[in-house]
Each structure stands twice: as C-alpha cells, then as structure tokens.
Coordinates of C-alpha atoms and ligand atoms in Angstrom, one line a residue:
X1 CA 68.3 -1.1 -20.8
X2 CA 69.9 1.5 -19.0
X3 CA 73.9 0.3 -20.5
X4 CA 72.9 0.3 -23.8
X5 CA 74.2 4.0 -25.4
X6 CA 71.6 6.2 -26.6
X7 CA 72.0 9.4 -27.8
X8 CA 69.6 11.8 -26.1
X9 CA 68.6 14.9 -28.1
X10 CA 66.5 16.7 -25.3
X11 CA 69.0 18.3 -22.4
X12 CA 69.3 16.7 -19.6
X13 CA 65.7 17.6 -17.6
X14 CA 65.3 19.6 -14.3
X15 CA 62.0 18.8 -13.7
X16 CA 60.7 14.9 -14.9
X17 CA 56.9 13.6 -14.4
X18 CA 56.8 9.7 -14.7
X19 CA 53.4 8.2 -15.5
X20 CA 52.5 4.8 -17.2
X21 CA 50.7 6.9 -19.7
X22 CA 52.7 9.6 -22.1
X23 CA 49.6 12.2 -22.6
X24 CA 49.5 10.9 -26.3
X25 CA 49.0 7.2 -27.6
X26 CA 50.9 6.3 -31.0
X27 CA 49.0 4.9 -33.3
X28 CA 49.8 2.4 -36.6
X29 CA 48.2 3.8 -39.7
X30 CA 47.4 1.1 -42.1
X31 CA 49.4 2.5 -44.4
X32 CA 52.3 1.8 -42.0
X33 CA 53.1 5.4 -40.6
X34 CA 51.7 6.2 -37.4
X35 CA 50.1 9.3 -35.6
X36 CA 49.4 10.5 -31.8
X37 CA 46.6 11.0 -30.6
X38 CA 45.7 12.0 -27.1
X39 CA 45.1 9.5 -24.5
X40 CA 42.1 9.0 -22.2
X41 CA 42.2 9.9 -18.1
X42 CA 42.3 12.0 -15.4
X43 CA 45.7 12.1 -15.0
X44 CA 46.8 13.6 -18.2
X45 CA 44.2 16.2 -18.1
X46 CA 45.5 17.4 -14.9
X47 CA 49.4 16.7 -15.7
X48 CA 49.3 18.6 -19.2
X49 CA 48.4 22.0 -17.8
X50 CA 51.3 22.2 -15.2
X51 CA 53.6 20.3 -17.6
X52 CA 52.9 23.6 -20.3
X53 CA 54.3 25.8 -17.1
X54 CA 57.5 23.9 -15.9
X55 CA 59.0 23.1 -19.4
X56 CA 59.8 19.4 -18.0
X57 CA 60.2 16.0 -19.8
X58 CA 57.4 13.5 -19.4
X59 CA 58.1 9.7 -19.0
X60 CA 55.4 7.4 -19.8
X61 CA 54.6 4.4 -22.3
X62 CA 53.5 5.7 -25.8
X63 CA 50.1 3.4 -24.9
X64 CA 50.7 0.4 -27.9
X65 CA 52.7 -2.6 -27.5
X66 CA 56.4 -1.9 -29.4
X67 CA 59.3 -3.8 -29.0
X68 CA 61.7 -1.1 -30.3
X69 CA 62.8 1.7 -28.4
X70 CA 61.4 5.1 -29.5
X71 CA 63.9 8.2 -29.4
X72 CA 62.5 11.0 -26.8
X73 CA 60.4 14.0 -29.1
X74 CA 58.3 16.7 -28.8
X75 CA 55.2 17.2 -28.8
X76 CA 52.5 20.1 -28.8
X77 CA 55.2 21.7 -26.8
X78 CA 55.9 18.9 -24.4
X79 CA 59.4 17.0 -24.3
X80 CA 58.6 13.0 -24.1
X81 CA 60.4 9.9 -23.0
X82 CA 58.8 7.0 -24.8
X83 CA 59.4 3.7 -22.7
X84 CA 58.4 0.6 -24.9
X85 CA 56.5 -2.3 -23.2
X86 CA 56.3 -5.6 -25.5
X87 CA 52.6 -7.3 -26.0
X88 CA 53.0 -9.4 -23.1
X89 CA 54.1 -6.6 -21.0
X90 CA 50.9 -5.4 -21.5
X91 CA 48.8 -7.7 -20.8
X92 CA 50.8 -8.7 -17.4
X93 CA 51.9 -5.4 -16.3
X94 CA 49.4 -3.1 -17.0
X95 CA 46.2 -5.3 -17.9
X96 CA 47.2 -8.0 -15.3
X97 CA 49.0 -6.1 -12.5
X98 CA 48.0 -2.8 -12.5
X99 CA 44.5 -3.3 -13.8
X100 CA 43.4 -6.6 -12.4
X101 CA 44.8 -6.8 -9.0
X102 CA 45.7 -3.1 -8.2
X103 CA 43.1 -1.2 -9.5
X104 CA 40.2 -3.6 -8.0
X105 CA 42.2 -3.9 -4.5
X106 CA 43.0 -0.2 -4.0
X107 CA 39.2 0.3 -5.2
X108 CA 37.7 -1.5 -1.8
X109 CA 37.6 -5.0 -4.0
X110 CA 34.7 -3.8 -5.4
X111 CA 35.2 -6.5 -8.2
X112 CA 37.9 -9.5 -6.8
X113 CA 41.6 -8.6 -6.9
X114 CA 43.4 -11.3 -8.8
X115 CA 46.5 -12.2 -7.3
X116 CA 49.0 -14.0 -10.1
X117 CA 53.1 -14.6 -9.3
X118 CA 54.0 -14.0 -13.4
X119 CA 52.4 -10.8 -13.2
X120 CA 53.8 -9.2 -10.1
X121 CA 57.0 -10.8 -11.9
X122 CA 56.5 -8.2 -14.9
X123 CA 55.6 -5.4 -12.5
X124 CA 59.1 -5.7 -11.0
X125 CA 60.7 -5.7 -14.8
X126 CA 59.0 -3.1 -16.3
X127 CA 59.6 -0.6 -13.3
X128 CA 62.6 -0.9 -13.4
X129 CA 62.6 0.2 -17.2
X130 CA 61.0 3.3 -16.2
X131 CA 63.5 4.1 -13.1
X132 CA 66.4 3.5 -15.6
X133 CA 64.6 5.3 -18.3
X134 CA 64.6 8.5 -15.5
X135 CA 67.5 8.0 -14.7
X136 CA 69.2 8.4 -17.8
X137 CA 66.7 12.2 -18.6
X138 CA 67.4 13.7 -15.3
X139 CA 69.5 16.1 -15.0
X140 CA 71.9 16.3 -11.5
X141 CA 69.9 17.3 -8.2
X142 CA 66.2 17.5 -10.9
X143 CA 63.4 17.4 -9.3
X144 CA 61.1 13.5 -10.4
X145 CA 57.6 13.5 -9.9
X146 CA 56.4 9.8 -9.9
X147 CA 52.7 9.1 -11.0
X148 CA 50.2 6.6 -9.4
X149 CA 49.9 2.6 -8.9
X150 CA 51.6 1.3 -11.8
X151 CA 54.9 2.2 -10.9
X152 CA 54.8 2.2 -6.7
X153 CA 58.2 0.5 -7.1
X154 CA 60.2 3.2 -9.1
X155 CA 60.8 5.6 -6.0
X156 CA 63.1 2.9 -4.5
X157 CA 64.5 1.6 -7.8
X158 CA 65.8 5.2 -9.0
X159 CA 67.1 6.2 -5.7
X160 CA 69.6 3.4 -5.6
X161 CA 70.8 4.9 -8.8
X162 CA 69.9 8.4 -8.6
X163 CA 70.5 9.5 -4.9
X164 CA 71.3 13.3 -6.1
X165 CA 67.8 13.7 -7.4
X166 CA 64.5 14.6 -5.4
X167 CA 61.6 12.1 -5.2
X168 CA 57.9 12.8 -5.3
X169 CA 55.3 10.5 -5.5
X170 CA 51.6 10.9 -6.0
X171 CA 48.6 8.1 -6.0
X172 CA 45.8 9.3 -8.0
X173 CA 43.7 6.7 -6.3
X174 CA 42.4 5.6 -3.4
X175 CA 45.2 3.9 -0.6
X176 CA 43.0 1.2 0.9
X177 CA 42.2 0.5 4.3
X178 CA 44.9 -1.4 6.0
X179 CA 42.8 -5.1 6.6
X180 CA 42.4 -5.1 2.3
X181 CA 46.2 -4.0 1.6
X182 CA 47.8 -6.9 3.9
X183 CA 46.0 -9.4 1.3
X184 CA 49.1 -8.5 -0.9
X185 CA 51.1 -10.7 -1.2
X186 CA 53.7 -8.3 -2.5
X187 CA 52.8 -6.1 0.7
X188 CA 55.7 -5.2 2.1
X189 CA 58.0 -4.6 -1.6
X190 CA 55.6 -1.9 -2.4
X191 CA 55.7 -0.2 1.0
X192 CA 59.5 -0.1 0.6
X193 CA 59.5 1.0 -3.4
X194 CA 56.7 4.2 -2.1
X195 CA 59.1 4.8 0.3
X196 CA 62.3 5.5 -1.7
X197 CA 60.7 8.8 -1.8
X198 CA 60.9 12.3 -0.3
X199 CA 57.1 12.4 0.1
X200 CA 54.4 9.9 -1.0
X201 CA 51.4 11.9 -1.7
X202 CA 47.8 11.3 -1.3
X203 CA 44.2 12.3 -2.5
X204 CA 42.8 12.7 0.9
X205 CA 43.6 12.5 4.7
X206 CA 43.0 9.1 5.4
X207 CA 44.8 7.6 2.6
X208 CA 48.0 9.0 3.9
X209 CA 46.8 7.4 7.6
X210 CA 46.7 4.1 6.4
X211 CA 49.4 4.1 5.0
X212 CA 51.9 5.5 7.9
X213 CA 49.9 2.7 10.2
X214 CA 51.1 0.1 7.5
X215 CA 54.4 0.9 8.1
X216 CA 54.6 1.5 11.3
X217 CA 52.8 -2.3 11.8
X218 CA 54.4 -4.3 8.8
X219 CA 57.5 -2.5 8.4
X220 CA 58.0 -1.4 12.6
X221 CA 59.7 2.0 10.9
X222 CA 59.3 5.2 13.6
X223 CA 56.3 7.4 12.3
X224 CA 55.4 10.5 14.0
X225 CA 52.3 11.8 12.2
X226 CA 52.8 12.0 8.6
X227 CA 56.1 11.5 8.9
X228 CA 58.1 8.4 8.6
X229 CA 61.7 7.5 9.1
X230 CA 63.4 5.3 7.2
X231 CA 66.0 2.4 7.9
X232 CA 68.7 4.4 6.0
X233 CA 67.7 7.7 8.4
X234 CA 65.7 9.5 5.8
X235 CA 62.5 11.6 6.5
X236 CA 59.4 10.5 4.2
X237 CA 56.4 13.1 3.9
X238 CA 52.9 10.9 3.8
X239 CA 50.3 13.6 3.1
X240 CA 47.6 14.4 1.2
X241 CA 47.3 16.7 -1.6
X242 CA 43.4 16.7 -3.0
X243 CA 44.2 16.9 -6.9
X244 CA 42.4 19.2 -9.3
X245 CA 41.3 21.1 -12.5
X246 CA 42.4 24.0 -14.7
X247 CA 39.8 25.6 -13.7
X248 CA 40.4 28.9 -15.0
X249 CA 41.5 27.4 -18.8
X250 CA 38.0 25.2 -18.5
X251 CA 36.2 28.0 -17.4
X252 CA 37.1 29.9 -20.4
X253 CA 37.1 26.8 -23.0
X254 CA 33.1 26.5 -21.5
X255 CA 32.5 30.2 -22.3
X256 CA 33.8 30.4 -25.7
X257 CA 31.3 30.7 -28.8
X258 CA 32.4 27.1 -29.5
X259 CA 31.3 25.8 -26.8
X260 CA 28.3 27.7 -26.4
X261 CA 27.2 27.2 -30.1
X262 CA 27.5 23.4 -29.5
X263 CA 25.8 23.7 -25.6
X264 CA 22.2 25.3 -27.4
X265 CA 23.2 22.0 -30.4
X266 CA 23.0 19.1 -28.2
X267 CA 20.3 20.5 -26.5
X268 CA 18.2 21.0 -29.7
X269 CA 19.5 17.7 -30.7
X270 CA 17.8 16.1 -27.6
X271 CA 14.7 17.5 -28.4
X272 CA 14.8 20.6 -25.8
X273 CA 14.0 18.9 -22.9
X274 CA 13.0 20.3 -19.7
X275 CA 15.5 18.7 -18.1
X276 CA 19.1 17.6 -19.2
X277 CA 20.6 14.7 -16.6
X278 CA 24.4 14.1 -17.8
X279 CA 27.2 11.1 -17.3
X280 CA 30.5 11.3 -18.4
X281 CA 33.0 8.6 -17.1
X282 CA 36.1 6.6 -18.2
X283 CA 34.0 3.4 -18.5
X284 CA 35.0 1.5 -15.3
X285 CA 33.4 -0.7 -12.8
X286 CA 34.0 1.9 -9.6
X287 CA 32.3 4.6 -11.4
X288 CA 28.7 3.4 -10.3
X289 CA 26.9 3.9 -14.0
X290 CA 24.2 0.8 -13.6
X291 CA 23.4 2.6 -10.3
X292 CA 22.7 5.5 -12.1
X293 CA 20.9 4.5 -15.1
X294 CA 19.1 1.7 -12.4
X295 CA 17.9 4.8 -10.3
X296 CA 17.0 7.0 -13.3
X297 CA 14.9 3.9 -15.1
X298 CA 13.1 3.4 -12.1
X299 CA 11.9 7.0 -11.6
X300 CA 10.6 6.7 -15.3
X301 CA 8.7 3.8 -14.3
X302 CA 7.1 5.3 -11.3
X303 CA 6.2 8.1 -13.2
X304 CA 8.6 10.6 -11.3
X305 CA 10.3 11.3 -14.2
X306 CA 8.2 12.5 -17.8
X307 CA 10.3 10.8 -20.3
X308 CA 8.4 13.6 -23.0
X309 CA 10.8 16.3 -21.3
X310 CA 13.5 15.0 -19.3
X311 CA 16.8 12.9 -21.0
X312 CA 19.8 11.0 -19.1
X313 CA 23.0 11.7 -21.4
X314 CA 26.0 9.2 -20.0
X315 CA 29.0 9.0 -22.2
X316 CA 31.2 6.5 -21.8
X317 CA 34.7 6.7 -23.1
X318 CA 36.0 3.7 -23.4
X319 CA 39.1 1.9 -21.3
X320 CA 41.3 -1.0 -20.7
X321 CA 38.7 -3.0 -23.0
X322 CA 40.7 -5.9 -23.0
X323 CA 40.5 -6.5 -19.4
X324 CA 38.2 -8.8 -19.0
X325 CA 35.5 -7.3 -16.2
X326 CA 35.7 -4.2 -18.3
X327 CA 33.9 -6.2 -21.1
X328 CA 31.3 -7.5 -19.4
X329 CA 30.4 -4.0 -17.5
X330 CA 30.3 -2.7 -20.9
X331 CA 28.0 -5.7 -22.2
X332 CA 26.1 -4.9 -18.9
X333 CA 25.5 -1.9 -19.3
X334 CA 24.2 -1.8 -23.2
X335 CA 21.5 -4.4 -21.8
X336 CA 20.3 -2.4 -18.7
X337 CA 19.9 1.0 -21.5
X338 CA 18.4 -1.2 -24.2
X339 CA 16.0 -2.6 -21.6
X340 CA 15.4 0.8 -20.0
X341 CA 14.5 2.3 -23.3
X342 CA 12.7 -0.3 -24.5
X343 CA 10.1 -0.1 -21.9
X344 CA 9.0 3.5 -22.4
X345 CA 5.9 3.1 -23.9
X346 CA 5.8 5.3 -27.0
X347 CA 7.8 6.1 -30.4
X348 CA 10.3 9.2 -30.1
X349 CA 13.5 9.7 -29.1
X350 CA 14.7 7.4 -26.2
X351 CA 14.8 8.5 -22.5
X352 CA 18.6 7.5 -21.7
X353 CA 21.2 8.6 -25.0
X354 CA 24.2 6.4 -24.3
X355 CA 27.1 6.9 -26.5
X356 CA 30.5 4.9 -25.5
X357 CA 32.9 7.5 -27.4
X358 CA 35.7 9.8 -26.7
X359 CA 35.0 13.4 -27.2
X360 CA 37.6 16.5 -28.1
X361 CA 37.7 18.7 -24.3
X362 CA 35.8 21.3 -26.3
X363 CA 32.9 19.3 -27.0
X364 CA 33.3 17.6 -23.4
X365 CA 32.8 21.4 -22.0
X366 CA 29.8 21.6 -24.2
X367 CA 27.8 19.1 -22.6
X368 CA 28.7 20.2 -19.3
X369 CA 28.0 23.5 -20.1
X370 CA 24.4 21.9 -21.6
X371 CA 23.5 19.5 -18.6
X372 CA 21.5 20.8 -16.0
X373 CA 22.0 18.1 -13.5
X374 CA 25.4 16.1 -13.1
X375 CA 25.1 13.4 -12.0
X376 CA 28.5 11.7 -10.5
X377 CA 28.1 8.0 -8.4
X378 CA 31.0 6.4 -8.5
X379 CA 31.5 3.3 -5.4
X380 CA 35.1 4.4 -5.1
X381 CA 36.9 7.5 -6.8
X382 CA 40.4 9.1 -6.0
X383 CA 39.2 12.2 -6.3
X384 CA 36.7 12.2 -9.6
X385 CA 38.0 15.1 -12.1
X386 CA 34.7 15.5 -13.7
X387 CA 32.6 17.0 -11.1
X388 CA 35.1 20.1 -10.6
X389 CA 35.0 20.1 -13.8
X390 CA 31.1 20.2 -14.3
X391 CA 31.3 23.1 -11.4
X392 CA 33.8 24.6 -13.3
X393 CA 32.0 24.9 -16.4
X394 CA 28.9 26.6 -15.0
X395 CA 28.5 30.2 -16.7
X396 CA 26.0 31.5 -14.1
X397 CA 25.3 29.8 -10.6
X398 CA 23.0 27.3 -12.4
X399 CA 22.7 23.6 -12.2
X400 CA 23.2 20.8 -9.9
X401 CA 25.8 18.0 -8.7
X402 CA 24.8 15.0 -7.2
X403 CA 27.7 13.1 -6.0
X404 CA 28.5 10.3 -4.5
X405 CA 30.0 10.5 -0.8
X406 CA 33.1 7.6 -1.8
X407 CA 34.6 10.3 -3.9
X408 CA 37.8 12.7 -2.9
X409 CA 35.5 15.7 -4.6
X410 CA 33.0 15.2 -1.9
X411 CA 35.5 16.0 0.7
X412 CA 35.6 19.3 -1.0
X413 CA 32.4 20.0 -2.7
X414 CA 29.9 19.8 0.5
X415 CA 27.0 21.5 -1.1
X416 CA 26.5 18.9 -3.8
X417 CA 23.6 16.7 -3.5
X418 CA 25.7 13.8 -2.1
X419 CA 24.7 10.6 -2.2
X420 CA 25.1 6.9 -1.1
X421 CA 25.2 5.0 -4.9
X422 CA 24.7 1.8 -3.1
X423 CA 21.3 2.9 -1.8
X424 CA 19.4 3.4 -5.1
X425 CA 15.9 4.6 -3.5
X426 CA 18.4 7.5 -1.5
X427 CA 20.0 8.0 -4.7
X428 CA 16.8 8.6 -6.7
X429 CA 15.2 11.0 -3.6
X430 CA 18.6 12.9 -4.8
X431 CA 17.9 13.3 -8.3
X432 CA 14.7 14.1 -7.8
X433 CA 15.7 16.8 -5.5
X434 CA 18.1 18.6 -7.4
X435 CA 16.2 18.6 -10.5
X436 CA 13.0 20.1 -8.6
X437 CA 15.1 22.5 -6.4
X438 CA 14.7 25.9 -6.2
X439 CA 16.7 28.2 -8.3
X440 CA 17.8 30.2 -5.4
X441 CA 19.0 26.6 -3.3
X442 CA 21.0 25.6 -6.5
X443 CA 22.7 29.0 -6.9
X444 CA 23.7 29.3 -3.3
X445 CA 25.0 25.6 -3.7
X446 CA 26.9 26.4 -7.1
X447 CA 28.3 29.6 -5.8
X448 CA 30.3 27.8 -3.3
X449 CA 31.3 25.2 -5.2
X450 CA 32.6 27.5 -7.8
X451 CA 34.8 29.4 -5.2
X452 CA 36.2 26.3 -4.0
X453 CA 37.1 25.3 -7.3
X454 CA 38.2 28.0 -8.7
X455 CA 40.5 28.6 -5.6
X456 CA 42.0 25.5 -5.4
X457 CA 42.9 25.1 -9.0
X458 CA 45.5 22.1 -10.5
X459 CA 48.5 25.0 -9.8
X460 CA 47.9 25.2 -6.6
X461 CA 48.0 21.9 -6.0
X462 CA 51.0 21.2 -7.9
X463 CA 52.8 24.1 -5.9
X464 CA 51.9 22.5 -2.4
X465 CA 53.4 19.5 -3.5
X466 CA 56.4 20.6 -5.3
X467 CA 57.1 23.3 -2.7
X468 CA 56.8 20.9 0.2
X469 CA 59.7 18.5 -1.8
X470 CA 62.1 21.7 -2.2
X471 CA 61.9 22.2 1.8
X472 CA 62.0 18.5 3.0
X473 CA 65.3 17.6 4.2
X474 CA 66.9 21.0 2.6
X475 CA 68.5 20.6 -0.6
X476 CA 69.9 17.3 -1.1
X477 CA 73.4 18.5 -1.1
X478 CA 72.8 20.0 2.2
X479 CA 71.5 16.9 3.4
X480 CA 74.6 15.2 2.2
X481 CA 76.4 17.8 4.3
X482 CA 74.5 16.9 7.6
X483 CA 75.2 13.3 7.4
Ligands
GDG1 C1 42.0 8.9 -12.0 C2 41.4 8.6 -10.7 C3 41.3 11.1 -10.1 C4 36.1 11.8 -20.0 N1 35.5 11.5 -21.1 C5 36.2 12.2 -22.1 C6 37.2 12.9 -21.4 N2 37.1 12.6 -20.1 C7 38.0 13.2 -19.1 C8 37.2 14.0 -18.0 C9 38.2 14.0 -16.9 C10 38.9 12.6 -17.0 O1 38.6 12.1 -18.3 C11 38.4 11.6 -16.0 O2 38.9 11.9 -14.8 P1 38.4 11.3 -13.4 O3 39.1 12.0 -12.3 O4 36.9 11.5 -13.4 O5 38.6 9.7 -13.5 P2 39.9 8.7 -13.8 O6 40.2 8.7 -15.2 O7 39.5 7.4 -13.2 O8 41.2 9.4 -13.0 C12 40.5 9.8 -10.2 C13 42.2 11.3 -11.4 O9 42.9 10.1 -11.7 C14 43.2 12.4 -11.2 O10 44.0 12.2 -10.1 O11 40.5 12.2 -9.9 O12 39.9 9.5 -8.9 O13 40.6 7.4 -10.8 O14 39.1 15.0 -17.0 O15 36.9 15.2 -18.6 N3 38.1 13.7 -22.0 C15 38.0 13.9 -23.3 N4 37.1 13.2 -24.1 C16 36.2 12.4 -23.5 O16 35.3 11.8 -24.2 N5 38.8 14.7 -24.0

C-alpha cells in the first residue's frame, strides 16, 4: 500500500499516535452518506485529551469494514489517518487475533485463548498496513507513539523503514505471566516487533518484569533491569507508566449544572433510594459483572440489602458483539438480572437497573456523580479508567470504591474497599461495608484517592513517557553520530 501515490493534504506530522481504533467510528447512513460518531474505550478517552495538546495526527481504523482507502481529515480538531481493513480483516485481525486469542491470553485465560494460523496470518498483513500507513504521515526524526496489542508488530515493521523516527510503545493491558505467554505460538515474532522500539511501556511494574525475563530466556538478549539490548546494539526502555484520567476536565464536566441537574434526575428516577450502587463497564468477560450482580442478589436474598431503598445501576456499553464469548456473557448476564429481579417479592421498580447502552461523557459523569458506591470487580484489568474516574467525579469527599485487587488502579488507589471478585462472600462483606461505613472513614478514604488522582492526571503520564523517549539514546541523529 505504501507504493501506491497518494496525495496527503495534512503536513507531514511531528508527533503520530497509532491505535487500531481512530477516536471516531464512521458510520453508513441509509441514505448512503455516512457520519462519525465517537467510539467506545479506554483508550480514546485517555488519548483524546493529550492529542487536543500536541496538535499530532492520529492513525487508527475508522471502526467499519471498507475496502477503499479514506483520505486523512479532520476532525473536532484532531488530524486523522484512516487505515481501511476489509470484512474479513475484521473478523481475523481484530475479532480473531486480537480479540480471541490476545485479549483472553494477555487477560490470565480467563476464557480459552484460541490459537488459529489464518488469523496470526492477517495480524502480520494488516500491521504492516498501519507501519506503512505511519510511515508515509511522519514527518523526519517525529516522534510515533504506538498503541496496545493489536499492533505489537508495527514497532519492528516501521523501523526497518523509518529508522530516523523515535518509537514508543504502550500496552494498555495486562503483559501476562511468562508460563501463559510461551503458549504462543507466535512467541518470539512479537517479542521482536515490541522491541523495534525505543521503549515498550507498561501499566504496572511487573508487566514490564515479565517481559525483560521473556527476553532475556527466549530471545538470550543482555537485560540489565528494565533495560534490554538489542542484536543491532540498541537500548530498549521496558517500564511501566500507570495510565490515567483528565482528571481536572472530568472534575469540572461532574461539577457543571448539567451534570448536576441530571445527578438529582437519575436519582429521582430510581425512586430516591437510600443507597445508589453503580456499574459502568465496556461489556467484557474480565470485567467481573456476574460477580457483582451474583454478590449484590445474594445480599437481597439474605435480607442484607432492603430492595425498598437501595438500587444496583450497571451499564453496559456494548463491545466486540460479534465475538462469539461476548454474546453469550451478554445473554448471561440478561438471565442472572431477569432472574435476580424476578425473585424480589413485590410490584415496584426492580432492585438491579441494567441498561446495555452507550452514554454521552456528560451523562456518564452524571451517574458517577449520582452513585454513592462504585463498585469496580473486574478478574483482570490494565489499569480500569473508570474508577479514577468515579474518584474523580466526587464533588465533596463522599462515596465509596470497591475494587477489585487484579486491577492496575488498585496499585494506586489503596484506600478503596479492595476486593477479591472471585471470592463472592468477601466481596459482599465489601459492599456491605462501604455502604454502612462511616462518613468520616469514607471521607478520609476519598480524600486520598482524590489527591492521587488528581496528581497523577493523563498529562503527566504522557510527559513521563514522552520525555523518557526524547532522552533515550539522545536524539537519533546523535545516535547516528556515535555509531
Ligand atoms: C483498556 C484496558 C485500561 C464506559 N461506558 C461509556 C463510556 N465508558 C468509558 C469509561 C472509561 C472507558 O469507557 C473504559 O475504560 P476502562 O479503563 O475502564 O476499560 P477498557 O475499555 O477495557 O480499556 C484498561 C484502558 O484501556 C486505558 O489504558 O485502563 O485496563 O482494558 O473511560 O468512562 N464512555 C461513554 N459512554 C459510555 O456509555 N462516553
């Protein structure tokens, strides 16, 4: 794709962020035009912000199966690098590949990594459409910040034909223990794509670990702590950098009449309970939501819970739906609520509101700002956006987080109400606690949550990162210079 000549509008970019995802989807109209809308994830809500700042290009697929080639635009302020991926693409690439082997196998196998050849096969082609795509937008000696699993192979690809450029790479989740990685077949390719970069970046400590033990063992490269060199003699950089929030900009969206206005709404709309419990997930398998609903049906039926005056509110959004193990949670879940609710002996509204739709941020703020206990269990989580954000969103030192310990967040966010979501009595002690707990416990626990998140905001994060490529290796032109 890279030969064919294009004519590119945009400038040549300084600074380029490659994700699978562009932060908007296109979508067909009926009526044959199409519009964008925004698309779900953690990753573009943290991207977007620092994107807004450093006036880059984004690189990502526009999130529908096309065959043609989409010229680069903007949009809401943000230059964008469509890269096309045809139907079957999809479904090997990103459903198959990414989805069904990577995701599960990076995730601890909580559900079984499938391992096909035609898939991997796809992975290799359609990485190497995004490093040529890249490699045609950046401009000489820019600065490429490559996003997450789907594309672990682009750091190696766009090297070989971009070796003036600077490489970053960041995995939003979890780098798994070394005895699950090895089943891979495709083991050691991916080790050597990850490391065609300056510095492959991690959510937490020990993600970076396993991976400089991998190669070191499979690959028998020199490491000396989180540095690795390479056969070619360069430095790599395996660290971690805990991602996170505007938490200022949220903050503010949470405070504003809007929000507010639509906080005391939902609230009235629930019947004023006593006590607001609150979900809000991408609808995936690691995220622990039958664990949650489980624990919260259960304390109903012991009588721990008054289903008169306290309501669990999870919503869903939905994701990768046509991905098999994604339908059947979704199935699985609708019959655990129908069930749950159907047992509560009375007329009225229903104990556990389940709505599997995608809210506007503002709204999403509101029922933060509404909940007064969060409660976040996934089994596996990079880091979990949504419980800095719930911290973030508090107005006074109110409320409570319950969080699961297999999160990056509760690395960070000690004074949560952390939990074990496999261990479902434990879990409902937890919610039990922090919905009874005094005012003054939750304050002291909020208060220090806040700081921390308030402090470590998604700028700062993207500054450690960015500012630890500038000084790696000196400027690649003085690396050139020392041999
Ligand atoms: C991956 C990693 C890591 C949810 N519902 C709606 C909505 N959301 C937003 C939340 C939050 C984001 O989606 C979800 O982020 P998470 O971090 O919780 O989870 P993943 O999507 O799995 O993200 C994760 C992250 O990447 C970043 O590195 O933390 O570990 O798995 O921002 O608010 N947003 C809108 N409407 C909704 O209905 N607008």
């Amino acid at each position: 794709m890279s030969s064919k000549p294009r004519e590119w509008k945009l400038e040549p970019a300084s600074f380029v962020v490659v994700a699978n995802r562009l932060p908007v989807d296109r979508v067909e109209n009926p009526d044959g035009g199409a519009e964008w809308r925004p698309s779900p994830g953690g990753l573009v809500t943290a991207f977007e912000p620092i994107m807004h700042r450093r006036h880059g290009a984004w690189v990502g697929w526009q999130g529908a199966a096309a065959s043609q080639e989409l010229e680069p635009f903007e949009h809401a302020g943000l230059a964008l690098v469509p890269v096309p991926l045809s139907s079957s693409e999809v479904e090997e690439y990103y459903e198959g590949f990414s989805n069904a082997t990577l995701w599960p196998l990076y995730h601890d196998a909580i559900a079984p990594p499938q391992f096909r050849r035609e898939w991997w096969d796809t992975y290799v082609i359609v990485n190497q459409r995004f490093a040529d795509r890249v490699a045609e937008v950046a401009a000489e000696g820019a600065v490429v910040w490559i996003q997450d699993y789907h594309l672990q192979l682009v750091p190696q690809m766009l090297r070989r034909q971009r070796p003036d450029v600077r490489i970053g790479f960041f995995l939003h989740i979890p780098f798994p223990p070394t005895e699950l990685y090895v089943q891979l077949p495709w083991r050691q390719q991916i080790l050597e794509g990850l490391l065609g970069a300056d510095i492959v970046g991690f959510q937490l400590p020990g993600g970076a670990r396993n991976f400089v033990r991998l190669v070191r063992d499979r690959l028998g490269l020199e490491t000396l702590r989180d540095r690795i060199r390479t056969r070619d003699g360069r430095d790599v950089l395996a660290r971690a950098y805990p991602i996170s929030i505007d938490a200022k900009g949220l903050h503010e969206l949470a405070a504003g009449d809007q929000a507010a206005e639509r906080a005391a709404e939902i609230r009235n709309d629930l019947g004023d309970p006593r006590v607001l419990f609150l979900g809000v997930d991408r609808l995936d398998y690691t995220k622990g939501i039958p664990e949650r609903i489980q624990a919260f049906g259960e304390l109903l039926a012991e009588g721990r819970i008054d289903p008169d005056h306290v309501v669990f509110l999870q919503l869903a959004i939905p994701s990768r739906q046509r991905v098999e193990q994604y339908r059947q949670l979704r199935d699985d879940i609708d019959r655990l609520v129908g069930r749950i609710n159907g047992e509560v002996q009375r007329i009225g509204r229903p104990p556990i509101i389940y709505l599997h739709v995608s809210y506007p941020r503002v709204e999403i703020a509101a029922f933060y700002r509404a909940a007064d206990v969060m409660v976040v269990t996934p089994l596996r989580d990079g880091m979990n956006l949504v419980a800095k954000e719930y911290v973030a969103c508090r107005q006074r030192d109110d409320g409570a987080l319950v969080l699961s310990e297999f999160t990056g967040a509760a690395r960070e966010l000690r004074q949560a109400y952390l939990v074990n979501p496999h261990d479902i009595d434990g879990l409902k002690d937890r919610m039990v606690e922090a919905m009874n707990d005094s005012s003054r416990n939750k304050a002291q626990r909020m208060r220090a949550m806040r700081r921390q998140v308030l402090e470590n905001d998604i700028d700062k994060w993207a500054s450690m990162f960015l500012d630890d490529l500038e000084r790696l290796n000196g400027t690649p032109a003085a690396r050139e210079a020392a041999g």
